[in-house]
Tab-separated table of C-alpha atoms and ligand atoms in Angstrom:
chain	number	residue	atom	x	y	z
A	1	MET	CA	-20.886	-2.187	15.747
A	2	SER	CA	-22.919	-0.250	13.159
A	3	ASP	CA	-25.416	-2.587	11.409
A	4	ARG	CA	-23.877	-1.203	8.213
A	5	ARG	CA	-20.597	-2.040	9.335
A	6	ALA	CA	-21.541	-5.774	10.822
A	7	SER	CA	-23.010	-6.841	7.462
A	8	ALA	CA	-20.262	-5.354	5.021
A	9	ASP	CA	-17.807	-7.733	7.889
A	10	GLU	CA	-20.306	-10.399	7.289
A	11	ALA	CA	-20.081	-9.954	3.502
A	12	TRP	CA	-16.118	-10.461	3.578
A	13	GLN	CA	-15.866	-13.257	5.598
A	14	THR	CA	-18.717	-15.421	3.832
A	15	GLU	CA	-17.697	-13.942	0.323
A	16	VAL	CA	-14.449	-14.468	0.146
A	17	PRO	CA	-12.639	-17.769	-0.037
A	18	ARG	CA	-9.795	-18.239	2.498
A	19	TYR	CA	-7.065	-18.266	-0.626
A	20	TRP	CA	-8.831	-16.075	-3.019
A	21	CYS	CA	-5.784	-15.719	-5.179
A	22	ALA	CA	-5.608	-18.181	-7.687
A	23	ASP	CA	-6.170	-20.895	-4.607
A	24	ASP	CA	-2.628	-19.941	-3.660
A	25	ALA	CA	-1.772	-19.623	-0.232
A	26	PHE	CA	1.328	-17.226	-0.829
A	27	GLU	CA	-0.115	-15.207	-3.730
A	28	THR	CA	-3.294	-14.389	-1.239
A	29	ARG	CA	-0.949	-13.758	1.796
A	30	PHE	CA	1.005	-11.131	-0.249
A	31	LEU	CA	-2.165	-9.574	-1.428
A	32	GLU	CA	-3.091	-9.116	2.157
A	33	ALA	CA	-0.133	-7.881	3.525
A	34	MET	CA	-0.468	-5.086	0.906
A	35	SER	CA	-4.366	-4.531	2.033
A	36	LEU	CA	-3.225	-4.537	5.775
A	37	ILE	CA	0.068	-1.836	5.443
A	38	ALA	CA	-2.173	0.295	3.285
A	39	PRO	CA	-4.578	1.899	5.879
A	40	GLU	CA	-0.965	2.694	7.927
A	41	VAL	CA	0.650	4.473	4.943
A	42	GLU	CA	-2.511	6.979	4.831
A	43	ARG	CA	-2.663	7.776	7.941
A	44	PHE	CA	0.801	8.566	7.843
A	45	VAL	CA	0.539	10.400	4.472
A	46	ILE	CA	-2.962	12.333	5.861
A	47	GLY	CA	-1.210	13.566	8.631
A	48	ALA	CA	1.809	14.959	6.714
A	49	VAL	CA	-0.674	16.548	4.048
A	50	HIS	CA	-2.880	17.851	7.047
A	51	ASP	CA	-0.035	19.507	9.128
A	52	SER	CA	1.111	21.472	5.662
A	53	LEU	CA	-2.168	22.591	4.835
A	54	SER	CA	-1.883	25.319	7.310
A	55	ARG	CA	1.103	27.039	5.486
A	56	ALA	CA	-0.209	29.945	3.349
A	57	ALA	CA	1.831	28.438	0.151
A	58	ALA	CA	-0.347	25.408	0.362
A	59	GLU	CA	-3.407	27.654	-0.166
A	60	ALA	CA	-3.191	26.755	-4.426
A	61	SER	CA	-3.254	23.083	-3.049
A	62	ALA	CA	-6.582	23.073	-0.376
A	63	VAL	CA	-9.517	22.104	-2.775
A	64	VAL	CA	-7.411	18.973	-3.998
A	65	CYS	CA	-6.072	18.278	-0.800
A	66	ALA	CA	-9.092	17.666	0.578
A	67	ALA	CA	-10.462	16.060	-1.870
A	68	PHE	CA	-7.418	13.339	-1.445
A	69	ILE	CA	-7.583	13.236	2.187
A	70	ARG	CA	-11.154	11.922	1.780
A	71	GLU	CA	-10.462	9.642	-0.813
A	72	GLU	CA	-7.323	8.089	1.030
A	73	GLY	CA	-9.796	7.907	4.627
A	74	GLU	CA	-12.134	6.283	2.031
A	75	HIS	CA	-9.517	3.742	0.997
A	76	SER	CA	-8.452	3.049	4.716
A	77	ARG	CA	-12.049	2.347	5.821
A	78	LEU	CA	-12.879	0.097	2.992
A	79	HIS	CA	-9.228	-1.651	3.638
A	80	HIS	CA	-9.988	-1.945	7.352
A	81	GLY	CA	-13.201	-4.166	6.043
A	82	PHE	CA	-11.085	-6.368	4.428
A	83	ASN	CA	-8.350	-7.016	7.170
A	84	ARG	CA	-10.916	-7.812	9.600
A	85	ARG	CA	-11.411	-11.231	7.730
A	86	LEU	CA	-7.596	-12.074	8.980
A	87	ALA	CA	-8.562	-11.190	12.497
A	88	ALA	CA	-11.218	-13.604	11.804
A	89	GLN	CA	-8.919	-16.259	10.916
A	90	GLY	CA	-6.698	-15.708	14.193
A	91	VAL	CA	-4.253	-13.559	12.509
A	92	ASP	CA	-2.289	-10.686	14.719
A	93	ALA	CA	-2.501	-8.123	12.566
A	94	ARG	CA	-1.525	-5.606	15.530
A	95	ALA	CA	1.989	-7.457	16.002
A	96	ALA	CA	2.182	-8.028	11.884
A	97	LEU	CA	2.071	-3.972	11.636
A	98	ALA	CA	4.304	-3.457	14.820
A	99	PRO	CA	7.552	-2.181	12.608
A	100	VAL	CA	4.755	0.130	10.135
A	101	ARG	CA	3.671	1.573	13.218
A	102	ARG	CA	7.088	2.243	14.452
A	103	ALA	CA	8.706	3.461	11.481
A	104	ALA	CA	5.749	5.866	11.078
A	105	ASP	CA	5.870	7.213	14.509
A	106	PHE	CA	9.412	7.571	14.302
A	107	ALA	CA	8.770	9.853	11.221
A	108	ARG	CA	6.111	11.643	13.138
A	109	ARG	CA	8.200	12.546	16.266
A	110	TRP	CA	11.698	13.209	14.828
A	111	LEU	CA	10.874	14.499	10.975
A	112	PRO	CA	10.115	18.514	10.892
A	113	ARG	CA	6.964	19.103	8.713
A	114	GLY	CA	8.879	19.503	4.710
A	115	GLY	CA	10.849	15.874	5.896
A	116	ARG	CA	7.387	14.279	6.577
A	117	LEU	CA	5.594	15.743	3.358
A	118	ALA	CA	9.119	14.694	1.585
A	119	ALA	CA	8.121	11.198	2.896
A	120	ALA	CA	4.419	11.007	2.139
A	121	ALA	CA	5.565	12.064	-1.420
A	122	ALA	CA	7.887	9.180	-1.678
A	123	CYS	CA	5.392	6.874	-0.298
A	124	GLU	CA	2.800	8.123	-3.014
A	125	HIS	CA	5.377	7.270	-5.459
A	126	LEU	CA	6.001	3.855	-4.461
A	127	SER	CA	2.027	3.332	-4.015
A	128	ALA	CA	1.578	4.466	-7.588
A	129	LEU	CA	4.396	1.858	-8.717
A	130	LEU	CA	2.929	-0.762	-7.248
A	131	SER	CA	-0.775	0.604	-8.240
A	132	LEU	CA	0.422	0.096	-12.021
A	133	SER	CA	2.243	-2.955	-11.216
A	134	TYR	CA	-0.832	-4.713	-10.119
A	135	LEU	CA	-3.267	-3.079	-12.985
A	136	ARG	CA	-0.924	-4.657	-15.834
A	137	ALA	CA	-0.747	-8.004	-13.866
A	138	GLY	CA	-2.208	-10.652	-16.088
A	139	ARG	CA	-2.528	-12.464	-12.927
A	140	ARG	CA	-5.143	-10.156	-11.968
A	141	SER	CA	-7.411	-12.725	-13.807
A	142	ALA	CA	-7.153	-15.358	-11.370
A	143	ILE	CA	-8.407	-13.616	-8.142
A	144	ARG	CA	-11.974	-15.432	-7.306
A	145	SER	CA	-13.555	-12.577	-5.624
A	146	ASP	CA	-15.479	-10.046	-7.067
A	147	ARG	CA	-15.497	-7.982	-4.018
A	148	THR	CA	-11.819	-8.199	-3.558
A	149	ALA	CA	-11.026	-7.685	-7.098
A	150	ARG	CA	-12.801	-4.305	-7.305
A	151	LEU	CA	-11.732	-3.266	-3.957
A	152	PHE	CA	-7.800	-3.166	-5.223
A	153	GLN	CA	-8.926	-2.217	-8.278
A	154	ARG	CA	-10.461	0.800	-7.349
A	155	HIS	CA	-7.429	1.588	-4.998
A	156	ALA	CA	-4.992	1.118	-7.811
A	157	ARG	CA	-6.862	3.470	-10.178
A	158	ASP	CA	-7.113	6.289	-7.599
A	159	GLU	CA	-3.278	5.573	-6.486
A	160	LEU	CA	-2.516	6.807	-10.426
A	161	ASN	CA	-4.771	9.239	-10.587
A	162	HIS	CA	-3.911	11.369	-7.737
A	163	ARG	CA	-0.161	10.607	-7.725
A	164	ALA	CA	0.673	13.963	-8.283
A	165	VAL	CA	-0.710	15.627	-5.227
A	166	VAL	CA	1.662	15.228	-2.561
A	167	PHE	CA	4.428	16.248	-4.803
A	168	ASP	CA	2.737	19.237	-5.972
A	169	LEU	CA	2.164	20.435	-2.297
A	170	LEU	CA	5.366	19.514	-1.224
A	171	ARG	CA	6.597	21.809	-4.610
A	172	ASN	CA	4.096	24.527	-3.520
A	173	THR	CA	5.287	24.812	0.074
A	174	GLY	CA	8.623	25.558	-1.209
A	175	GLY	CA	10.033	21.647	-0.382
A	176	GLY	CA	10.676	18.954	-2.932
A	177	GLY	CA	14.071	19.903	-3.643
A	178	TRP	CA	16.201	17.197	-5.417
A	179	ALA	CA	17.969	15.905	-2.412
A	180	ALA	CA	15.396	16.254	-0.053
A	181	ARG	CA	13.172	13.896	-1.959
A	182	THR	CA	15.309	11.386	-3.341
A	183	SER	CA	16.811	10.645	-0.029
A	184	ALA	CA	13.225	10.225	1.143
A	185	LEU	CA	12.315	8.119	-1.438
A	186	ALA	CA	15.312	5.960	-0.852
A	187	ALA	CA	14.732	5.878	2.851
A	188	VAL	CA	11.287	4.995	2.555
A	189	SER	CA	11.919	2.136	0.289
A	190	VAL	CA	14.358	0.371	2.589
A	191	VAL	CA	11.781	0.894	5.211
A	192	GLY	CA	8.996	-0.371	2.818
A	193	VAL	CA	10.395	-3.759	1.801
A	194	ILE	CA	11.756	-4.766	5.046
A	195	CYS	CA	7.780	-3.685	6.412
A	196	VAL	CA	6.511	-6.167	3.447
A	197	LEU	CA	8.675	-8.687	4.162
A	198	ARG	CA	7.876	-8.704	7.736
A	199	VAL	CA	4.069	-8.549	7.608
A	200	VAL	CA	4.317	-11.373	4.387
A	201	ASP	CA	6.435	-13.679	7.264
A	202	VAL	CA	3.692	-13.364	10.082
A	203	LEU	CA	1.122	-14.206	7.389
A	204	VAL	CA	2.995	-17.195	6.206
A	205	ARG	CA	3.952	-18.770	9.805
A	206	HIS	CA	0.360	-18.394	10.476
A	207	ASP	CA	-0.471	-20.751	7.952
A	208	ALA	CA	2.856	-22.830	7.752
A	209	PRO	CA	5.099	-22.433	10.707
A	210	ASP	CA	6.704	-25.584	9.654
A	211	ARG	CA	7.156	-24.628	6.118
A	212	ARG	CA	7.950	-21.636	6.447
A	213	LEU	CA	11.522	-21.324	4.105
A	214	ALA	CA	9.852	-23.638	1.314
A	215	THR	CA	6.810	-21.188	1.346
A	216	TRP	CA	8.765	-18.261	1.214
A	217	TRP	CA	10.956	-20.203	-1.547
A	218	ARG	CA	8.044	-21.398	-4.012
A	219	GLY	CA	6.037	-18.446	-3.301
A	220	ALA	CA	8.643	-15.222	-3.955
A	221	ARG	CA	9.267	-17.262	-7.287
A	222	ARG	CA	5.805	-17.172	-8.370
A	223	LEU	CA	5.224	-13.877	-7.500
A	224	LEU	CA	8.653	-12.758	-9.582
A	225	ALA	CA	7.306	-15.334	-12.755
A	226	PRO	CA	6.883	-13.121	-15.720
A	227	GLY	CA	2.944	-12.194	-16.243
A	228	ARG	CA	2.430	-12.360	-12.443
A	229	TRP	CA	2.615	-9.952	-10.049
A	230	ILE	CA	6.074	-8.210	-10.076
A	231	SER	CA	8.177	-6.982	-12.444
A	232	PRO	CA	11.530	-6.187	-11.115
A	233	PRO	CA	12.847	-4.225	-14.416
A	234	ALA	CA	9.127	-2.546	-14.281
A	235	LEU	CA	9.603	-1.343	-11.109
A	236	LEU	CA	13.408	-0.120	-10.968
A	237	GLY	CA	12.387	1.826	-14.142
A	238	GLY	CA	9.749	3.642	-12.289
A	239	TRP	CA	11.773	3.768	-9.042
A	240	LEU	CA	14.624	5.653	-10.953
A	241	MET	CA	12.246	7.813	-12.871
A	242	TYR	CA	11.884	9.819	-9.302
A	243	LEU	CA	15.799	10.355	-9.227
A	244	ARG	CA	15.769	12.368	-12.472
A	245	PRO	CA	15.842	16.199	-11.490
A	246	GLY	CA	12.928	17.727	-13.756
A	247	PHE	CA	10.698	14.622	-12.601
A	248	HIS	CA	7.232	15.450	-12.311
A	249	PRO	CA	4.588	12.502	-11.047
A	250	ALA	CA	2.231	13.557	-14.473
A	251	GLN	CA	5.369	12.078	-16.395
A	252	PHE	CA	4.385	8.322	-15.338
A	253	PRO	CA	1.994	6.413	-17.035
A	254	GLY	CA	-1.486	6.592	-15.734
A	255	ALA	CA	-3.776	3.935	-15.254
B	301	FE2	FE1	-4.921	4.982	-0.872
B	302	FE2	FE1	-2.273	7.564	-2.326
């Protein structure tokens, strides 16, 4: 391990309290689940973009896509550093992420290049939705680690800023018809919800194997409480926007 990586890991271990969000185990674990999943999604999205760049029609997007790939790679690097905290706590991240990896492997194996890119564009729309929710959440002020708050804030801003890159590449390469992109969003959303629930559940069981249901019940109510983390009407509104025939991510609000 390099000295730089070792000192970054040590900073994450020593500077960040175990339950760094409002001293609350569930809220902390929910955000940590997002951090665990992020590099897996980024690997899939980077691969789909990379595979499509070889097409002549993608030339117009080449420079912006190269910057996009670098930015997503940097997100993954930073989140891997943060996520190693969880390994040090005894969390089996590999087991938690097994369904996410299975879903990504399935898509890589069975979807054609255009289908993978439509799925990647859907992932980016969901990332933008979650990023906007995060940046608007009043509960961000309860994060008790500046280092962690900076990591999540930077990632959310970047996701909103580059929200159109994959969508534009999809259109430039002849994909992005209404049926293809909306069915991709539906499929990615179902798989995404299952994967998030699974990863949060692994973390909850790690903390409180005997109080799993009670932890879920109380925690989910806190996540959904007004002004906390998730606003179902806002998420649904942003999700439905993608179904409009003339939708473009520029119509989605920025940071
Ligand atoms: Fe990212
Ligand atoms: Fe992204």
